[in-house]
PDB file of C-alpha atoms in Angstrom:
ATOM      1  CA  UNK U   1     -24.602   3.223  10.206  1.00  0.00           C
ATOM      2  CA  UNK U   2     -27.581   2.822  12.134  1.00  0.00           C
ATOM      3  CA  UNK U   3     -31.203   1.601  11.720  1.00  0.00           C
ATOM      4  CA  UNK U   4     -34.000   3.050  12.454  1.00  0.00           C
ATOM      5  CA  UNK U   5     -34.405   3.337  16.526  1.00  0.00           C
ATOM      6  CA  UNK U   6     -31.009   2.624  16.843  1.00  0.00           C
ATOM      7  CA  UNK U   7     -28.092   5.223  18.794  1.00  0.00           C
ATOM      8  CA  UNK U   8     -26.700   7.882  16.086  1.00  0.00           C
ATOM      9  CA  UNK U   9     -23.234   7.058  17.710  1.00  0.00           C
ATOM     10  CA  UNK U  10     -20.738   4.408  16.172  1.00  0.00           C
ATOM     11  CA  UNK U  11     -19.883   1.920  17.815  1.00  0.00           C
ATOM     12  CA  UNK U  12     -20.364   3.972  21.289  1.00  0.00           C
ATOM     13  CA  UNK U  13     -18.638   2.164  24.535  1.00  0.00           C
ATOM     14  CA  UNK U  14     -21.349   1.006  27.150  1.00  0.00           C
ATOM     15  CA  UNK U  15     -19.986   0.116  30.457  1.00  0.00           C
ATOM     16  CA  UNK U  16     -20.309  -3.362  31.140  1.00  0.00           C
ATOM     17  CA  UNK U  17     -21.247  -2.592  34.421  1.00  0.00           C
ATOM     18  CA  UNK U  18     -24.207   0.155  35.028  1.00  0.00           C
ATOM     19  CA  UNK U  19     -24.172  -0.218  39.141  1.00  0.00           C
ATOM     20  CA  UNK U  20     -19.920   0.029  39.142  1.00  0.00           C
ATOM     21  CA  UNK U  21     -20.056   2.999  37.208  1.00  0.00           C
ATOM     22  CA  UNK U  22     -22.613   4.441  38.949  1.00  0.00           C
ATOM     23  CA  UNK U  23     -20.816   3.559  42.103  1.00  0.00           C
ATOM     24  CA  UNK U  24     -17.413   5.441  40.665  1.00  0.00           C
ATOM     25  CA  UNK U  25     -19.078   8.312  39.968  1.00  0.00           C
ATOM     26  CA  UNK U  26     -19.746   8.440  43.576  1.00  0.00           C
ATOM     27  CA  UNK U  27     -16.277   7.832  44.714  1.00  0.00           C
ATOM     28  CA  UNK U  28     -15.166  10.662  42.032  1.00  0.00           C
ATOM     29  CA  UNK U  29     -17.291  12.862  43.062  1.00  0.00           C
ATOM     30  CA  UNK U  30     -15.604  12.581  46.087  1.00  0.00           C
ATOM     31  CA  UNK U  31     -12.627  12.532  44.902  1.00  0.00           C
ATOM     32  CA  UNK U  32     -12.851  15.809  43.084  1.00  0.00           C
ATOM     33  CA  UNK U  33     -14.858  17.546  46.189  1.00  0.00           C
ATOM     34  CA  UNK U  34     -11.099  16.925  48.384  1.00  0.00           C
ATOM     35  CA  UNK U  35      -8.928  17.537  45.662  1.00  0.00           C
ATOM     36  CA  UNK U  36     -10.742  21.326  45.035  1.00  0.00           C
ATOM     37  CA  UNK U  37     -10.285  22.033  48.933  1.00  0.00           C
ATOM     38  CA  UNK U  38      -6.919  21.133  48.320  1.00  0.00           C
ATOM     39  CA  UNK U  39      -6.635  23.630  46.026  1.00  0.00           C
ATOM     40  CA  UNK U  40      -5.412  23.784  42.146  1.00  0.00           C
ATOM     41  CA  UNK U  41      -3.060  21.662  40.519  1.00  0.00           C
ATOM     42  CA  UNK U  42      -2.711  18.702  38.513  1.00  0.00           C
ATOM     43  CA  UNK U  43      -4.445  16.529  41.195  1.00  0.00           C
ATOM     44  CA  UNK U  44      -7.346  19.008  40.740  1.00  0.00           C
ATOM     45  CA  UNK U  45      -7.214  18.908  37.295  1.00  0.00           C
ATOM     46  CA  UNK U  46      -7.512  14.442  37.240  1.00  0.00           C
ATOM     47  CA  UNK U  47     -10.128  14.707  39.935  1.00  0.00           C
ATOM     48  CA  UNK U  48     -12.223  16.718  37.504  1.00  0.00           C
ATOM     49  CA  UNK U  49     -11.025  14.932  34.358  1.00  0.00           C
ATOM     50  CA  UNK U  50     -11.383  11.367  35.983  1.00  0.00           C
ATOM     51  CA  UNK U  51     -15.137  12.717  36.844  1.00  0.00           C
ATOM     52  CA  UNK U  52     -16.105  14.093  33.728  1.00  0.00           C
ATOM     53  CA  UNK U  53     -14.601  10.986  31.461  1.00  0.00           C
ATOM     54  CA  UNK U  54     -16.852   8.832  34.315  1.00  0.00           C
ATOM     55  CA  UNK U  55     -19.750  11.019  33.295  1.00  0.00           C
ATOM     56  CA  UNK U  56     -19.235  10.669  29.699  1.00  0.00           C
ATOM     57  CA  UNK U  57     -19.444   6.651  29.839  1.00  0.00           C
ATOM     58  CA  UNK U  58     -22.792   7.130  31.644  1.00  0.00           C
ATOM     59  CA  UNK U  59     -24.717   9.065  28.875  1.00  0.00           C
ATOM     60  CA  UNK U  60     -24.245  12.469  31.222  1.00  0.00           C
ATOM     61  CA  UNK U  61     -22.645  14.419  28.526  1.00  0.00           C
ATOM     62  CA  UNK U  62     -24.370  17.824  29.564  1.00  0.00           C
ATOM     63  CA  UNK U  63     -23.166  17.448  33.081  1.00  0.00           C
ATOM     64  CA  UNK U  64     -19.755  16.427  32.400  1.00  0.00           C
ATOM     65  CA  UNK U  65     -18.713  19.133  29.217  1.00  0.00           C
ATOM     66  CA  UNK U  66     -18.889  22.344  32.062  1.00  0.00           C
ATOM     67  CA  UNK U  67     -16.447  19.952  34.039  1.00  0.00           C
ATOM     68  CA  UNK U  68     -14.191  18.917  30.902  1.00  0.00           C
ATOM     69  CA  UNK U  69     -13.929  22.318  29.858  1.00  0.00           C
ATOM     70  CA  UNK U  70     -12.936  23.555  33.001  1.00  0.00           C
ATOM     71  CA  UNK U  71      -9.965  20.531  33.370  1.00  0.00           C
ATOM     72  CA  UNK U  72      -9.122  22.013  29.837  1.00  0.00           C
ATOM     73  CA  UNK U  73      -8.434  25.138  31.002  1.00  0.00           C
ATOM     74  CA  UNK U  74      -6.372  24.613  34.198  1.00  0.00           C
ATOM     75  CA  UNK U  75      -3.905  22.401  32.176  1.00  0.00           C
ATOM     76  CA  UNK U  76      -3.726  24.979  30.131  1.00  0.00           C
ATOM     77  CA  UNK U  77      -2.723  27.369  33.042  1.00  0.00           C
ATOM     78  CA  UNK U  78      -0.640  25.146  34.873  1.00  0.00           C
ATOM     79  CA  UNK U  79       1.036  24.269  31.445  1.00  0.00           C
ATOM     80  CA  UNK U  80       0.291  20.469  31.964  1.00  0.00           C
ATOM     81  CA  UNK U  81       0.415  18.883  28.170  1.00  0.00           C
ATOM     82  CA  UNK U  82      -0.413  15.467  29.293  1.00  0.00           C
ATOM     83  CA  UNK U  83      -3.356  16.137  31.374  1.00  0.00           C
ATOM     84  CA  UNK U  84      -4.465  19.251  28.416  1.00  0.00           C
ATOM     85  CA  UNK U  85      -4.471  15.744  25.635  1.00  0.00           C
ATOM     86  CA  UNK U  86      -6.545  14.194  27.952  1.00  0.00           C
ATOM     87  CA  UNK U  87      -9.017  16.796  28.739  1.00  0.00           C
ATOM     88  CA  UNK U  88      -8.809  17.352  24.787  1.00  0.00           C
ATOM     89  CA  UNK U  89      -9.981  13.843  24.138  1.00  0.00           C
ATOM     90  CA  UNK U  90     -12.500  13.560  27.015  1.00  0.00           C
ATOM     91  CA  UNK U  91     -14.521  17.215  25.972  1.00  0.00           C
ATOM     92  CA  UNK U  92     -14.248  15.963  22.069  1.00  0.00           C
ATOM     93  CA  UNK U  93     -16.015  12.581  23.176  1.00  0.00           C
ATOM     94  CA  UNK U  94     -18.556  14.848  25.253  1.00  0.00           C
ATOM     95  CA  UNK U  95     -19.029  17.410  22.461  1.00  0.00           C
ATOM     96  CA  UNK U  96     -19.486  14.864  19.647  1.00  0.00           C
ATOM     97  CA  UNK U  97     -22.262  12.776  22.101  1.00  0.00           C
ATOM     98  CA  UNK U  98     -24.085  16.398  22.248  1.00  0.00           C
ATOM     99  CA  UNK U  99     -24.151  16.519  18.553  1.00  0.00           C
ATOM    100  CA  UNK U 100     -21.366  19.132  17.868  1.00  0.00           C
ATOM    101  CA  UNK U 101     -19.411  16.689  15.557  1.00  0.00           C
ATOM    102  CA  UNK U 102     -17.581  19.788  13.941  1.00  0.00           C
ATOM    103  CA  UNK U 103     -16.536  20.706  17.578  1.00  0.00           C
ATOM    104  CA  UNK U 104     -15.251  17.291  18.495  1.00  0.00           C
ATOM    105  CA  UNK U 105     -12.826  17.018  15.370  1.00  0.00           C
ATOM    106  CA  UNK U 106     -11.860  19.979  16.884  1.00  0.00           C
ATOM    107  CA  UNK U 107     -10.836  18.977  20.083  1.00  0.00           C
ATOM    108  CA  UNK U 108      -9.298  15.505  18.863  1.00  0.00           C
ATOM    109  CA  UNK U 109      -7.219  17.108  15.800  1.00  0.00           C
ATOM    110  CA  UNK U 110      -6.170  19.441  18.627  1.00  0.00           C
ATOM    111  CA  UNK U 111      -5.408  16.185  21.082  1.00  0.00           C
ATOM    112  CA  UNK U 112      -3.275  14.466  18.012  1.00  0.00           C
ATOM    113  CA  UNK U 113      -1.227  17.800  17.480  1.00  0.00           C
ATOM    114  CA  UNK U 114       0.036  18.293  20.811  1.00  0.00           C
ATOM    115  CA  UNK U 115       0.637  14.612  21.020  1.00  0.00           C
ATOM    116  CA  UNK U 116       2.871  14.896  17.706  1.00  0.00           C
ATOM    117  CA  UNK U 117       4.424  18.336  18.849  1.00  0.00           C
ATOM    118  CA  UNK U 118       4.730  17.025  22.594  1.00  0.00           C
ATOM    119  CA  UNK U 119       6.393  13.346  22.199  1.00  0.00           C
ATOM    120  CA  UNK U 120       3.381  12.789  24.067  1.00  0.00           C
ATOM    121  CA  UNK U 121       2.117   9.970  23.028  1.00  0.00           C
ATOM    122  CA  UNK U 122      -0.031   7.920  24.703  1.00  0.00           C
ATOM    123  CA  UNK U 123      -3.693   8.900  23.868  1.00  0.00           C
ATOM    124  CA  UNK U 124      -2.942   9.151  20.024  1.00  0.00           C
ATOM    125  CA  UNK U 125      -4.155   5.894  19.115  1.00  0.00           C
ATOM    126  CA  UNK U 126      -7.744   6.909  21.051  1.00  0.00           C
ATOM    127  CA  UNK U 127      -8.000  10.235  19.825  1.00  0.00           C
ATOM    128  CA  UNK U 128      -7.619   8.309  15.993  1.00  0.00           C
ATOM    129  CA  UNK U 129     -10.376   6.044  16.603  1.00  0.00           C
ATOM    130  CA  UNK U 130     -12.172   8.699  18.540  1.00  0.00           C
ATOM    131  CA  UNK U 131     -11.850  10.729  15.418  1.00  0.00           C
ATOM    132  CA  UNK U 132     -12.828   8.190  13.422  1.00  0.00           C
ATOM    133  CA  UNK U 133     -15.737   7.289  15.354  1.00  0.00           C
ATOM    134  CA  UNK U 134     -17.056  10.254  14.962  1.00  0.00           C
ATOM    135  CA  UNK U 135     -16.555  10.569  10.895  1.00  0.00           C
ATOM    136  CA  UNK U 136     -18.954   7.719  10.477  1.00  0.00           C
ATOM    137  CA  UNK U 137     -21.535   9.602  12.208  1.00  0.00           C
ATOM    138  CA  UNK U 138     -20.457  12.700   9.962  1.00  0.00           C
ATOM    139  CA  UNK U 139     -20.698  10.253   7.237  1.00  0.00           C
ATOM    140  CA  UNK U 140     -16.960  10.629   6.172  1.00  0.00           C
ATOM    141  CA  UNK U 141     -15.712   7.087   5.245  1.00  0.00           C
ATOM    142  CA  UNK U 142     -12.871   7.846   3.884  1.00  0.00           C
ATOM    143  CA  UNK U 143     -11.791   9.910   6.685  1.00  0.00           C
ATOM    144  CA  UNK U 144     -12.892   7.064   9.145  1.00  0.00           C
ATOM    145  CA  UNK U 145     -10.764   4.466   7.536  1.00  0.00           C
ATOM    146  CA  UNK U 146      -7.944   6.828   7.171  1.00  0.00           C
ATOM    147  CA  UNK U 147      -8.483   7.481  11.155  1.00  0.00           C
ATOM    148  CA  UNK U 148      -8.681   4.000  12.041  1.00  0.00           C
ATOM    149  CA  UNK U 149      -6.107   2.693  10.142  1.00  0.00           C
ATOM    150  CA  UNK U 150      -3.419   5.051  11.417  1.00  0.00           C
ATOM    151  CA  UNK U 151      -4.957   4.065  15.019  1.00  0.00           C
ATOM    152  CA  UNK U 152      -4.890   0.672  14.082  1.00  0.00           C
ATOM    153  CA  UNK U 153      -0.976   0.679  13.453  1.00  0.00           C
ATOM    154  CA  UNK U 154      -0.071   2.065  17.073  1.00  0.00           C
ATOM    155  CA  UNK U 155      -2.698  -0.426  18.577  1.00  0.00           C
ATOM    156  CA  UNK U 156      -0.546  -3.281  16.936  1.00  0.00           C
ATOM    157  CA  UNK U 157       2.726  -1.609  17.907  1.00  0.00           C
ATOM    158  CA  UNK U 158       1.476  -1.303  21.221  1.00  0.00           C
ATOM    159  CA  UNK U 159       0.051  -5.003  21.052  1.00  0.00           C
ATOM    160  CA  UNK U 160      -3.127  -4.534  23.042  1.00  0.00           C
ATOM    161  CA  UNK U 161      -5.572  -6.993  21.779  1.00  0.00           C
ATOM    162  CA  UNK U 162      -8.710  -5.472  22.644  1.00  0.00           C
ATOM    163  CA  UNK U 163      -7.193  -2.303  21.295  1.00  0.00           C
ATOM    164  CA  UNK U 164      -6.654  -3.878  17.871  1.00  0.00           C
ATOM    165  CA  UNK U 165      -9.498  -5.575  17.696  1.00  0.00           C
ATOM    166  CA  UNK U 166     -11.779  -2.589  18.764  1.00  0.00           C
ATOM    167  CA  UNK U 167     -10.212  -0.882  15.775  1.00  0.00           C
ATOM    168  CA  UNK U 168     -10.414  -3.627  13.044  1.00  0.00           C
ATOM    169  CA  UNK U 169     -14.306  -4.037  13.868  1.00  0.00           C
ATOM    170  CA  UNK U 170     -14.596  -0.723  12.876  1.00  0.00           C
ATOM    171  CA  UNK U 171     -12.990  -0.851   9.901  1.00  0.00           C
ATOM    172  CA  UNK U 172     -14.859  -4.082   9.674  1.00  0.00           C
ATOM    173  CA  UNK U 173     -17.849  -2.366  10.564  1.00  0.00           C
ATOM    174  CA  UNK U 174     -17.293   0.558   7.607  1.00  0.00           C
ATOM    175  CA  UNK U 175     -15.716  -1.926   5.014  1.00  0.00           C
ATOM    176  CA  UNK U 176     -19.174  -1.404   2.693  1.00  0.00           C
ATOM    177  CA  UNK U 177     -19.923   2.501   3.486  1.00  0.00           C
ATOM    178  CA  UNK U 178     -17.662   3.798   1.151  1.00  0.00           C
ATOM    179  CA  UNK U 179     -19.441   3.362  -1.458  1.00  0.00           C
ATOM    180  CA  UNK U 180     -22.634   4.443  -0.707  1.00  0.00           C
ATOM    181  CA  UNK U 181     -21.251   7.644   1.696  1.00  0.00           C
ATOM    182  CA  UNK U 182     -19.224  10.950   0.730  1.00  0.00           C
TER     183      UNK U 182
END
């Protein structure tokens, strides 16, 4: 997976752009700051979610999990499936960059059943490869490949190129592991 020195994550998105994100974590901040005087609500509940994912990108897992946890639980209050897949996905990204792996296939098997039970579908194909991210660095191939070939199929079907070829550089990426990986 990784040499020596190297990130323990697989294949871990780095903003292209250090000094935008930074600068949209400012504006979220913001963001999130009106939307709680405003009081609860879904708007409340994407202010914090938007902030935490921003977090997430910028290596501030620690700060952004309290948030993510606490989007999780207003969806779940307000009954809001869509925003609750998000803030499943978002808080198993943070969890699995903290190093609770077993936590994040958690969250995301959690994400891809209310997708399947909701008709809510839009975040299934990231929750896959988020899945199967994270069973490289568990050191389940098999698993991966199963993830990121099911992902792989709704990228095509959805046509996004840099979708589909995020995925197959993965499975690129893990074509030789099996063999030498439970």
């Amino acid at each position: 997976m990784a040499e020596a020195g190297a990130t323990p994550y697989f294949r871990r998105f780095v903003h292209p752009d250090p000094a935008a994100l930074a600068a949209e974590i400012v504006q979220r901040r913001a963001a999130l700051a009106q939307a709680r005087a405003g009081g609860a609500g879904v708007a409340l509940i994407e202010a914090i979610g938007w902030l935490g994912a921003s977090l997430v990108m910028a290596g501030e897992e620690a700060e952004a999990a309290p948030l993510l946890e606490e989007a999780l639980a207003l969806s779940r209050q307000v009954g809001d499936q869509a925003t609750e897949i998000d803030g499943l996905l978002a808080l198993g990204t943070a969890a699995q960059y903290l190093g609770d792996r077993a936590r994040a296939q958690a969250l995301f098997a959690q994400g891809l059943a209310l997708c399947r039970q909701s008709g809510i579908a839009r975040q299934e194909h990231f929750l896959l490869q988020h899945s199967g991210r994270c069973y490289v660095e568990q050191g389940e191939i098999a698993k991966a490949r199963a993830a990121f070939e099911a992902a792989l199929a709704i990228r095509k079907a959805l046509g996004e190129p840099r979708f589909i070829a995020a995925t197959q550089g993965a499975l690129d990426e893990i074509a030789g592991m099996e063999g030498h990986r439970a």
